[in-house]
Structures are given as structure tokens and as C-alpha cells.
Amino acid sequence: MATVGDPPRRRPPPGPARILAVRCPRWPVRSLGTDERGPVAVVAGGSVVAASAGAAAAGVRPGLRRRDAEVCCPDLVVLARDVAAEREAFEPVLSALETFGVPVTVRAPGWAALSVRGPARRHGGEAGLAAAVDAVLGRLGPPGRGRRGATGGRAGQPDARERWWRIGVADGHLAAGLAAWRRLVVPAGGTAAFLAPLPVELLGDPALAEMLRRLGLETIGAFAQLDQGVVGARFGRGALALHAVAAGREAVGPAGRPPQPPAQVERRLDPPTGQLETALFVARGLADELVGSLRRRGLACRLLAVEVELADGRRLERRWSGTGSASPPLVAERLRAQLESLGRHPGSPGVAEPDGAAGGELAAVRLVALEAVPDGGDQRSLWGRQRTADDERVARAVARLDGLLGPGAVWRVASGGGRGPAERACRFRFDEPPPGPLAPAPWPGRLPAPSPAVVPVTPVPAALVDAAGAPVRVDGRGALSAPPAGVALGAGPTRAVRGYAGPFPADERWWEPGDHRRRARLQVVVAGGAAYLLALERGAWSLEGTYD
Amino acid sequence: MAAPDLADPGRADPRLAAPAPAPAPSSAPGSAGPALRRPVAELAARLRPSTLAGDDLLAADEALAGLLGGPGLRRGSTVVVDGAAGAGATSLLLRLLAAPTTAGAWCALVGLPTAGIVAAEELGVALDRLLLVPEPGGRLAAVVAALLEGCDLVVAHPGGAVSPREAARLSARARERRAVLVAASAAVGAAGVDPEPVARRGGWPGTADVVLESLAASWVGIGTGTGRLVAHGIEVLARHPRHAPGAPRQLLWLQEHPGTTTPDGPALDGRMPTGGRLLGQATG
């Protein structure tokens, strides 16, 4: 171990992992095996997801609405997005990367990454490794050709010599992905400097980017210079992780550590099975088990390793990132992909057939949660309650409403501290965690139950008059100037007061000079049985609630 | 937990758990008239279908059982909550949500930005099972339809924005999804600032299985400058347009108050409960 003052030479300080990323630009289009020069766009949800080089030259950009894209480029060929096909077309790339002997992490179809540390030693450094990866991918041929029913015939043959992939090396996944865009090998420790001039949008969080732009922070470097504590307090936990990325310190910090004790589940199949259905069933059960055990510890899996072992001893481990990566249907889908990949591995004849692992029988499946994060926003069940099928149903209905009304139209409520009926109701969005339970505190001046069942959204001015028609006031000692005889709400008529109670004074935040409020509340029952809660502040009465 | 006692009506049915009836006395058939009739009655009880329509219920407050004609809200039904301005229709609606949310059912309030959350909690609503869509814009029908897919009870406050056709379609959706649709009239959630337009704006343009109408409110505990509001009593009229011709009427006390029992009489009798004056009687 190094002592103080002695620079550690053998072992680098624990820092962000060196990552090599392979990214395929315009993958939704590429994976279809179409000609890059032709005007092709892939559309999902009414807007363009990716456009071929030919379409891009005509001005078709991702994010453009389909109709606008067709105006830009009248002979545009529009295809619907097929994520399953994108995954399938990416399989050969993953198989090729796995020949380097380290687990491959799939960020998304068209974006894979592997850890540099081991393979770089064998290939003469990072640049050597990048060249080796480049050579391996060069032997693959253009993507999407083997796909049945591809539209290649119409759009012509893609150019076989064209490089459809990009390779980059940097500290951490996100930086490596950005380095791959520019085909760069960023030296160790130089990631922050590499990221600094890039626009904040490239961090991949549009809401945060918009906010930073409004604050005048236009580059990742400017964001990185903010104080970490300030970022956490102002922008929340998600931004804190991105702030670490911006500073070149991805995945260092409390988030993203392997869970302690480690969380893994394994099932050995005896006898080994050749049935894909059985394998998928086992995978779903295992995923359920893993998610359940993590959830009991308040964690969610962010990086999952799926390891399969065949009866003939071959093994394949692949890593999948993203929260929700351990959800049972996704795990089953990944296991299927891995078995098919094993099936078409060199050494086993033939290609993977959809009815099972052609290369052998499945002997064991293991799922390991490599990184876990505190389960906050992903979990909507409250107060330790297990999330039930009902909750899932509600979450789906809310997701539909988000599509219908825009995100954030659905609220949930809790009661909080305060005195008036409006301040005591605490609203939060459906996907936000609820406010923590409140410590019991005295609220002098709070009225006991019942509370008004109707609380106006905007304050309604009110006029309270005595028998002579003069306005009723409350003096400094909390006494009414005269018994109220009539009340008029908004522009309504004056109604006779049949009973009243109060005034109940509330002296709020007297210790804060700017926030100090003095109010007096009065309950009033008018002829007809309706009851109102009126509040007097700075000499003016207003309607705080209706006891309806 | 989604109301397990409702999910499995067969197990909750005491008839099924009861032991087999004693064998009928086969000897001396002529002498035992009443002894024969008893096994016949038991047999008839056992032959009744084990899942009755009434078993498929969403929990409701005991105090509302008399008005609803049963121990709960029938799933798939449409309930209209109506009332005069200031007569307690909002409280009645919130009270309707108390038992289902407490039993674990999800409820949603659409188009009621003024609903008092603190009052809802005081009336027994479990807020962690409540969704709010305060501003559905002009798409109330679509929002309610989407929520009926996920929630057990959806309160829609149309405010004149639902056509008779849409109303019929929403009722059909509720029936199909075994959820309860509660249509709130314009009086629900109205601050009572301007009572005139509330009375003129129409209610639910469709049909209903139950119409609950709050006719008048009375208050206990408030005087002229003394006391405070303690207990809210509302007089509720329940109509069952499809079934019973009679309309039960009940004075429902939303808060407990010592010294009075819930009177069964058709109107408030004006008796003064302990410590306060009964105010604001009104006729429907």
C-alpha cells in the first residue's frame, strides 16, 4: 500500500472504470438493412426517431413530426420502429465483442460497452484494443442483412466497406458513449476536460438541460463547476449522478455500488433442459426472486448480469443496465437473446432456432445485481406496502393519462402541516415519492375537525357586515367590532348570518420578519344551512373554505 | 390488499360454511308438519346461487347502507351525487369514498380541484389510495374512461362537459370493468359563492342506478359568537330509478356528537342537541 506522499504507482486510486463503447449511429434505420443513401426515416409515436444519411441531407432530423419530415423530403420512405428487430440485428455485434473475454454491457440497441482494463493489457494498450475491436467489427459485414423480410431489396444494397460503428474510450459509460460519437480515446483523467465544451443536452436529461440553459449554464463544463451540494439540493438526486458524470467521476459515490451483502440468485436445472419455454419460465421466476429480495432492502437493480451455463460447459455472461433491468419479462427476453447467441457461437453448427438453444442444453441460470440504487422514484407503493397487481393497473392507467394530458396531470395528496385548509393539503405528482411523515407539532390557531369540504382554488373576496351595514373588523385583541349580520361572497348577494363562531386568531411565523402573517378566522352559518370559513388578513375578509 | 372479503364471496358466505342439514325425519311422515318444513327451508337456502349479484360490492359506510339498499356500492353501477348548494353534497361524496379507500380500493377524483383534502381525511378517506386529476381540460370523458381501467371507483365532475352519449358510454365502461362511476353534480365542489348558476347547470346527462341527493344541512355546536362547528348533519334522499319505487330518506351525521341519536324522521325536528344550537334548517 502506498503511504502518504508516495504516489501510488502499481495500483491506480479507485476511480471511474475505463470503458470502451461501441455505438452505431442511426441504429433504428441501420438495423433494417436499408441503403444509407436512400431517404429512409424510422418513426415512432408520430415523430422521427432516426433518419438515414440521405434523409438527413434533405433536412430530416430526429424529433421532427412525421408530416413535417415528409414536407422536407417528399420521397421519404417512412418505416415504423421495430425495437425487437433492432435488438436482433445488434446480436452479432455483441457476440463479436464477447470474444474479448469480458462481460459486455448493453446500454441500448446500438450501444454496447465493455471494461477496458483486462483486454487492453492483451492488446497493447487502449488504442490497440480499440483497433482490435474495429477489426473484429469490420469482419461482420453490414448489419441487418440476414434479417428476413428486410426492405433491402427496394432500397438497394448497403456499402459493405462503410464503417457503421464508432468506437470511443473514456472514464465511465456516458463519457465513453460521447467519445465514441467522435471516435476518440480520451486519456485517463482527461474525461472532464473532454466533456467540458460539450452542450448540456448531451447528458441525456432534457428537463435538466432546459433548466441549466435557463440558468445560463450551456456546457457540461459549466455544470461540472457547480458545487456538488448545491446541485443535490437544487436539482435532486438524478442530477447529482449526472453532475458526477460531468466531472468525470461517473459511478463514484453512494449510487451504483454493488449491494452489500451481494444479491444474486441461481437455479441449476437437473436434468438440463433444451426447451426454451422452460428456460424462460425459470428466468422469470429468478428475476421475481431477485427483485423481491432487493426491494425488501429498499433497493432497485441498475446493472444486472445474466449468466447462463450450458450442459457442455460453455458459459455466457452479459450485463444489462438501467433501472428496471431486472423486471421479469425483460430478463426472460435477455435470456432468450443470450441462448440464441450461444446457439450461433462459433463451434456450434447452424444458427439459433427460435425453438431452443441449438448449441446445447441449459444447465444453470444465474442473475447477479452488480449495481443497486436506493429505490425511490421507481417505487410507488407507500409506507412499506407491497406493490400489488392493483397498483400496477393504476400505474398503467396513469401512464395512459400522461399520454392524454401531458405528463404530471395526475396528482396524489397527503395532509401536511399548517393551519388553513389549503396549506394543510399537500399535493405531489403521481411518480414522485410522497412527503415523509410529519413530526407531530402544535399548530396554534388550527381549527379542529370538521374542515371545509370545498377549498376554492383562487381566493374569493368576502364582505362581512353588521346589522347597520358597516364592515365587521377584528381588533388587536382578537374581538369583533360588532356581531356580523350579513355576508356577501364574491359578487354574490348579501345573505343573513344565522350563527357564527370565532374569531380564531392565528399568528404565523412571527419569528421570520418577512413571512409574518396574522390572520383571524371566523366560521359563519347563513340562512339555508350553508357554512363558510372566512379569514381576515390585513383588513380584508376572504373565503377560505365552504363547509359543504 | 384489494378487499379480500369481496374478492372471494364464496368463502365469506356463511351458508357454504354451515354443516350439512340434519337428515329429514323419514319416520312418521304424517305427524311432523313443521319438522318437514324446516329441512325444505334449509334446502332452499342451499340451492340459492352461491354468488349473488349483491356479493359483488365495493365496501361502503355502514351509515350509508340504508340509503344504498345494501352493505356496499354495487360494482359496475353508476351513482349520481346531487344536492342543493351548501346542503352537504361534497361531504356526502367524500364520505362515499371513505370505506372503499380504507379497504384498499383505488379511487380517483376528476375535475374537482376544490375538493377539501383535509376534510376528506377527516371523513375517513385513505389518501394514499386517492388519485386527483384536477384539470382534465376538455377531455373529461377520455380521462374518466382511462381511469375506469385502473381504479375501482372514479368520481367524475362533468360541469356540463359530458354529452348524453358520452355519459352512456362511461356507464357502460364502468359496468364492463366492474368499477363504480360516481357522477358529481355541479353542486359538488362548488364554493357556494354564487348559488344561482349551480342550480341551473344540469346534472349527470345519463342514467343512474342510485341517485343520492343532499337536501339540507344542519350544524351542531355553533352559536352566535360561541362554540364552533362540531357536527354536520345532512339530510339525504336516495332514489333507485331501476328498482325500488320508494326513496329512503335519512339524516346522516358526518361527525359524532354526544347526546343525540340519528333521528329517523323525514325532516329535522329542530330539537337542540347538547351544548349548542341547531341552525340553518332548510327544506329540499
XYZ file of N, CA and C in Angstrom, chain A residues 380 382-383 385-386 388 390-391 393-394 397-398 400-401 403-405 409-415 420-422 424-427 430 447-457 460 489-493 495 498-502 504 523-532 543 545-548, chain B residues 1-2 84-92 94 104 106 113-119 121-122 127-137 139 142-143 146-147 149-152 187-195 217-219 222-232 255 279-282:
426
model
N -43.824 3.096 -6.326
C -44.943 3.956 -5.996
C -45.728 3.452 -4.803
N -46.544 2.866 -0.990
C -46.259 3.763 0.115
C -46.136 3.010 1.419
N -45.400 3.628 2.287
C -45.366 3.196 3.672
C -45.165 1.695 3.805
N -45.851 -0.709 1.991
C -46.837 -1.636 1.476
C -46.273 -2.309 0.223
N -46.552 -3.563 0.080
C -46.152 -4.257 -1.140
C -46.951 -3.710 -2.312
N -49.054 -4.030 -5.389
C -49.928 -5.136 -5.780
C -50.300 -5.024 -7.249
N -53.143 -4.438 -8.311
C -54.000 -3.252 -8.432
C -53.165 -2.015 -8.702
N -52.050 -1.906 -7.977
C -51.193 -0.740 -8.140
C -50.634 -0.700 -9.556
N -52.041 -1.834 -12.187
C -53.151 -1.423 -13.049
C -53.308 0.091 -13.004
N -53.233 0.638 -11.801
C -53.368 2.085 -11.652
C -52.202 2.792 -12.333
N -52.865 2.974 -15.929
C -53.893 3.971 -16.253
C -53.296 5.373 -16.192
N -52.438 5.610 -15.206
C -51.822 6.932 -15.083
C -50.885 7.188 -16.266
N -51.299 6.130 -19.193
C -52.158 6.497 -20.324
C -52.589 7.951 -20.228
N -52.897 8.379 -18.999
C -53.314 9.775 -18.825
C -52.173 10.726 -19.127
N -50.075 10.318 -21.372
C -50.088 10.470 -22.816
C -51.213 11.367 -23.287
N -52.307 11.327 -22.553
C -53.509 12.059 -22.965
C -53.416 13.536 -22.612
N -52.970 13.819 -21.401
C -52.997 15.195 -20.896
C -51.613 15.806 -20.777
N -50.249 15.314 -15.036
C -51.621 15.767 -14.849
C -52.291 15.046 -13.685
N -51.681 13.956 -13.227
C -52.289 13.163 -12.172
C -51.540 13.440 -10.867
N -52.293 13.728 -9.847
C -51.715 14.086 -8.560
C -52.144 13.100 -7.504
N -51.345 13.076 -6.460
C -51.777 12.395 -5.249
C -51.683 13.394 -4.120
N -52.303 13.067 -3.024
C -52.375 14.047 -1.950
C -52.007 13.415 -0.627
N -51.581 14.268 0.267
C -51.363 13.867 1.651
C -51.703 15.086 2.483
N -51.952 14.870 3.750
C -52.197 16.033 4.586
C -50.904 16.375 5.301
N -54.461 26.690 7.773
C -55.629 26.807 6.910
C -55.857 25.533 6.128
N -57.072 25.317 5.603
C -57.356 24.084 4.876
C -56.526 23.951 3.601
N -56.184 25.068 2.957
C -55.420 24.969 1.719
C -53.970 24.591 2.010
N -52.835 22.910 4.496
C -52.688 21.584 5.088
C -52.746 20.481 4.042
N -53.300 20.763 2.864
C -53.337 19.761 1.800
C -52.035 19.836 1.021
N -51.413 18.705 0.834
C -50.103 18.678 0.206
C -50.216 17.801 -1.042
N -50.000 18.433 -2.196
C -50.162 17.697 -3.455
C -48.807 17.278 -3.989
N -47.866 11.964 -9.342
C -48.042 10.522 -9.143
C -46.705 9.799 -9.044
N -57.898 25.051 13.363
C -59.252 24.712 13.779
C -59.414 23.200 13.802
N -60.105 22.675 14.818
C -60.319 21.225 14.832
C -61.337 20.800 13.774
N -61.444 19.488 13.571
C -62.389 18.946 12.604
C -63.803 19.354 13.000
N -64.731 19.472 12.089
C -64.620 19.228 10.656
C -63.948 20.386 9.901
N -63.307 20.039 8.792
C -62.685 21.041 7.936
C -63.576 21.278 6.736
N -63.405 22.407 6.069
C -64.259 22.676 4.906
C -64.051 21.660 3.790
N -65.144 21.159 3.237
C -65.062 20.155 2.179
C -64.757 20.781 0.831
N -64.936 22.079 0.716
C -64.623 22.763 -0.536
C -63.618 23.866 -0.215
N -62.501 23.833 -0.914
C -61.467 24.854 -0.721
C -61.253 25.539 -2.070
N -61.630 26.807 -2.200
C -61.511 27.464 -3.503
C -60.060 27.494 -3.979
N -59.882 27.356 -5.291
C -58.534 27.347 -5.843
C -57.942 28.750 -5.788
N -61.439 33.931 -2.773
C -62.671 34.642 -3.102
C -62.830 35.768 -2.080
N -70.321 36.903 -0.633
C -69.144 36.206 -1.159
C -68.994 36.568 -2.624
N -67.789 36.977 -3.011
C -67.550 37.345 -4.400
C -68.505 38.441 -4.818
N -69.158 38.193 -5.950
C -70.122 39.171 -6.433
C -71.543 38.804 -6.021
N -71.666 37.819 -5.127
C -72.992 37.323 -4.766
C -73.753 38.285 -3.870
N -75.023 37.954 -3.607
C -75.847 38.815 -2.763
C -75.467 38.655 -1.293
N -76.118 37.600 2.316
C -77.008 36.635 2.946
C -76.977 36.818 4.453
N -76.849 33.400 10.326
C -77.684 32.803 11.365
C -76.867 32.404 12.590
N -75.577 32.223 12.409
C -74.734 31.861 13.540
C -73.283 32.037 13.161
N -72.449 32.269 14.149
C -71.031 32.389 13.834
C -70.224 31.974 15.053
N -68.983 31.610 14.773
C -68.074 31.240 15.855
C -66.716 31.841 15.556
N -66.050 32.280 16.571
C -64.756 32.896 16.403
C -64.777 34.309 16.923
N -60.999 33.126 15.480
C -59.883 32.314 15.956
C -58.618 32.925 15.386
N -66.036 31.204 11.574
C -66.991 30.273 10.970
C -68.360 30.943 10.945
N -69.010 30.868 9.796
C -70.285 31.559 9.622
C -71.299 30.591 9.030
N -72.485 30.541 9.624
C -73.577 29.759 9.041
C -74.628 30.736 8.555
N -75.047 30.587 7.296
C -76.034 31.516 6.750
C -77.388 30.834 6.668
N -78.386 31.605 6.389
C -79.730 31.064 6.227
C -79.702 30.046 5.092
N -80.294 28.876 5.313
C -80.253 27.818 4.321
C -79.324 26.695 4.725
N -78.487 26.923 5.767
C -77.682 25.820 6.282
C -76.253 25.795 5.802
N -75.912 26.635 4.819
C -74.536 26.599 4.332
C -73.618 27.260 5.337
N -72.433 26.680 5.506
C -71.461 27.222 6.461
C -70.172 27.547 5.737
N -69.543 28.635 6.152
C -68.332 29.110 5.477
C -67.237 29.371 6.491
N -62.863 34.186 1.540
C -63.442 32.862 1.775
C -62.317 31.839 1.714
N -62.852 28.531 2.797
C -63.420 27.219 2.529
C -64.917 27.234 2.768
N -65.584 26.261 2.167
C -67.014 26.108 2.348
C -67.268 24.764 2.994
N -68.035 24.784 4.078
C -68.397 23.512 4.729
C -69.597 22.953 3.987
N -69.312 22.249 2.902
C -70.442 21.773 2.093
C -70.615 20.275 2.313
N -53.736 -4.671 -0.617
C -54.817 -5.635 -0.351
C -56.100 -5.124 -0.952
N -56.630 -5.788 -1.887
C -57.816 -5.327 -2.584
C -59.043 -6.043 -2.045
N -78.573 20.390 -3.211
C -78.717 21.833 -3.282
C -77.399 22.459 -2.863
N -77.181 23.691 -3.288
C -75.933 24.362 -2.944
C -75.827 24.507 -1.429
N -74.681 24.164 -0.884
C -74.461 24.318 0.546
C -75.144 23.280 1.400
N -75.753 22.279 0.769
C -76.506 21.293 1.544
C -75.680 20.055 1.857
N -74.385 20.069 1.564
C -73.525 18.967 2.002
C -73.242 17.920 0.955
N -73.438 18.227 -0.333
C -73.204 17.220 -1.357
C -71.733 16.816 -1.423
N -70.822 17.765 -1.193
C -69.393 17.438 -1.264
C -69.002 16.499 -0.133
N -69.496 16.790 1.054
C -69.183 15.909 2.182
C -69.759 14.517 1.954
N -70.944 14.467 1.401
C -71.571 13.174 1.115
C -70.701 12.378 0.148
N -67.436 12.709 -0.391
C -66.179 12.280 0.232
C -66.430 11.117 1.175
N -58.747 -0.536 0.664
C -57.655 -0.765 -0.269
C -58.005 -0.542 -1.725
N -58.644 1.645 -5.109
C -58.153 2.911 -5.637
C -59.326 3.759 -6.112
N -61.072 20.336 -8.582
C -59.880 20.954 -7.978
C -60.137 21.523 -6.592
N -61.407 21.721 -6.232
C -61.685 22.376 -4.951
C -61.962 21.391 -3.822
N -61.894 20.099 -4.103
C -62.225 19.130 -3.048
C -61.286 19.314 -1.864
N -61.842 19.395 -0.685
C -61.046 19.620 0.520
C -60.351 18.343 0.953
N -59.022 18.363 0.889
C -58.265 17.144 1.178
C -58.283 16.842 2.673
N -58.158 17.880 3.476
C -58.161 17.666 4.925
C -59.524 17.133 5.355
N -60.579 17.706 4.776
C -61.925 17.233 5.103
C -62.077 15.772 4.686
N -59.805 13.489 4.554
C -59.130 12.623 5.520
C -59.937 12.521 6.809
N -60.511 13.655 7.214
C -61.312 13.623 8.448
C -62.567 12.771 8.284
N -55.954 8.627 2.067
C -55.452 9.467 0.977
C -54.439 8.746 0.100
N -53.803 7.696 0.622
C -52.797 7.022 -0.200
C -53.444 6.175 -1.288
N -54.753 6.105 -1.308
C -55.430 5.377 -2.370
C -56.238 6.312 -3.259
N -55.879 7.576 -3.249
C -56.668 8.568 -3.970
C -55.823 9.200 -5.067
N -56.371 9.280 -6.259
C -55.726 9.981 -7.370
C -56.542 11.218 -7.692
N -55.862 12.280 -8.105
C -56.554 13.511 -8.461
C -56.180 13.912 -9.879
N -57.178 14.163 -10.687
C -56.927 14.808 -11.977
C -57.720 16.101 -11.926
N -57.150 17.148 -11.332
C -57.965 18.345 -11.079
C -58.398 19.045 -12.356
N -57.551 19.034 -13.388
C -57.868 19.786 -14.596
C -57.862 18.852 -15.803
N -58.943 18.163 -16.076
C -58.921 17.272 -17.244
C -59.088 18.018 -18.566
N -59.174 19.320 -18.512
C -59.353 20.087 -19.738
C -60.683 19.735 -20.376
N -61.193 17.026 -21.936
C -61.162 15.614 -22.262
C -61.633 14.775 -21.098
N -62.592 11.066 -21.844
C -61.450 10.184 -22.128
C -60.673 9.888 -20.853
N -60.524 10.903 -19.998
C -59.779 10.713 -18.752
C -60.507 9.722 -17.850
N -60.170 6.206 -19.121
C -58.858 5.613 -18.844
C -58.741 5.222 -17.374
N -59.281 6.050 -16.484
C -59.165 5.752 -15.059
C -60.031 4.565 -14.661
N -60.245 1.953 -16.141
C -59.464 0.745 -16.392
C -58.648 0.354 -15.171
N -58.220 1.363 -14.417
C -57.295 1.059 -13.332
C -57.875 1.201 -11.939
N -58.889 2.030 -11.785
C -59.386 2.321 -10.446
C -60.678 1.567 -10.175
N -60.997 1.436 -8.900
C -62.228 0.761 -8.520
C -63.398 1.724 -8.479
N -73.302 20.934 -7.896
C -73.269 21.408 -6.513
C -72.070 20.859 -5.757
N -71.524 19.722 -6.232
C -70.372 19.134 -5.545
C -69.137 19.955 -5.877
N -68.419 20.343 -4.862
C -67.197 21.109 -5.077
C -67.440 22.574 -5.351
N -68.695 23.005 -5.301
C -68.980 24.426 -5.515
C -68.800 25.164 -4.195
N -68.119 26.292 -4.272
C -67.847 27.026 -3.045
C -69.112 27.721 -2.515
N -70.157 27.725 -3.301
C -71.390 28.355 -2.849
C -71.334 29.852 -2.895
N -70.403 30.377 -3.700
C -70.266 31.820 -3.802
C -71.482 32.401 -4.510
N -71.876 31.725 -5.551
C -72.969 32.222 -6.380
C -73.941 31.071 -6.605
N -74.943 30.941 -5.761
C -75.761 29.724 -5.819
C -76.616 29.605 -7.080
N -78.689 20.843 5.128
C -77.634 20.614 6.107
C -78.007 21.272 7.419
N -77.555 20.673 8.481
C -77.726 21.333 9.769
C -76.434 21.187 10.549
N -76.202 22.106 11.462
C -74.940 22.136 12.182
C -75.180 22.100 13.668
N -72.458 25.386 17.007
C -72.145 26.786 16.751
C -73.289 27.652 17.266
N -72.926 28.745 17.908
C -73.941 29.670 18.387
C -73.750 31.019 17.727
N -74.125 32.056 18.390
C -73.818 33.392 17.881
C -72.646 33.911 18.689
N -71.470 33.676 18.133
C -70.258 34.108 18.802
C -69.728 33.109 19.803
N -70.372 31.960 19.938
C -69.898 30.944 20.887
C -69.722 29.620 20.167
N -68.986 28.736 20.797
C -68.817 27.382 20.277
C -68.039 27.372 18.971
N -68.210 26.300 18.226
C -67.627 26.174 16.894
C -68.413 25.092 16.172
N -68.157 24.915 14.892
C -68.817 23.841 14.151
C -68.306 22.512 14.692
N -69.204 21.658 15.125
C -68.797 20.378 15.709
C -69.275 19.218 14.854
N -70.537 19.231 14.498
C -71.076 18.091 13.760
C -71.970 18.585 12.635
N -71.853 17.899 11.522
C -72.531 18.267 10.292
C -73.568 17.189 10.017
N -70.255 13.673 11.629
C -69.350 13.631 12.772
C -70.142 13.168 13.982
N -78.911 24.940 13.725
C -79.146 26.111 12.886
C -79.422 25.717 11.457
N -79.886 26.649 10.737
C -79.891 26.540 9.287
C -80.715 25.407 8.754
N -81.919 25.242 9.228
C -82.749 24.222 8.611
C -83.233 24.732 7.261
N -83.282 23.810 6.366
C -83.818 24.186 5.057
C -84.604 23.018 4.537
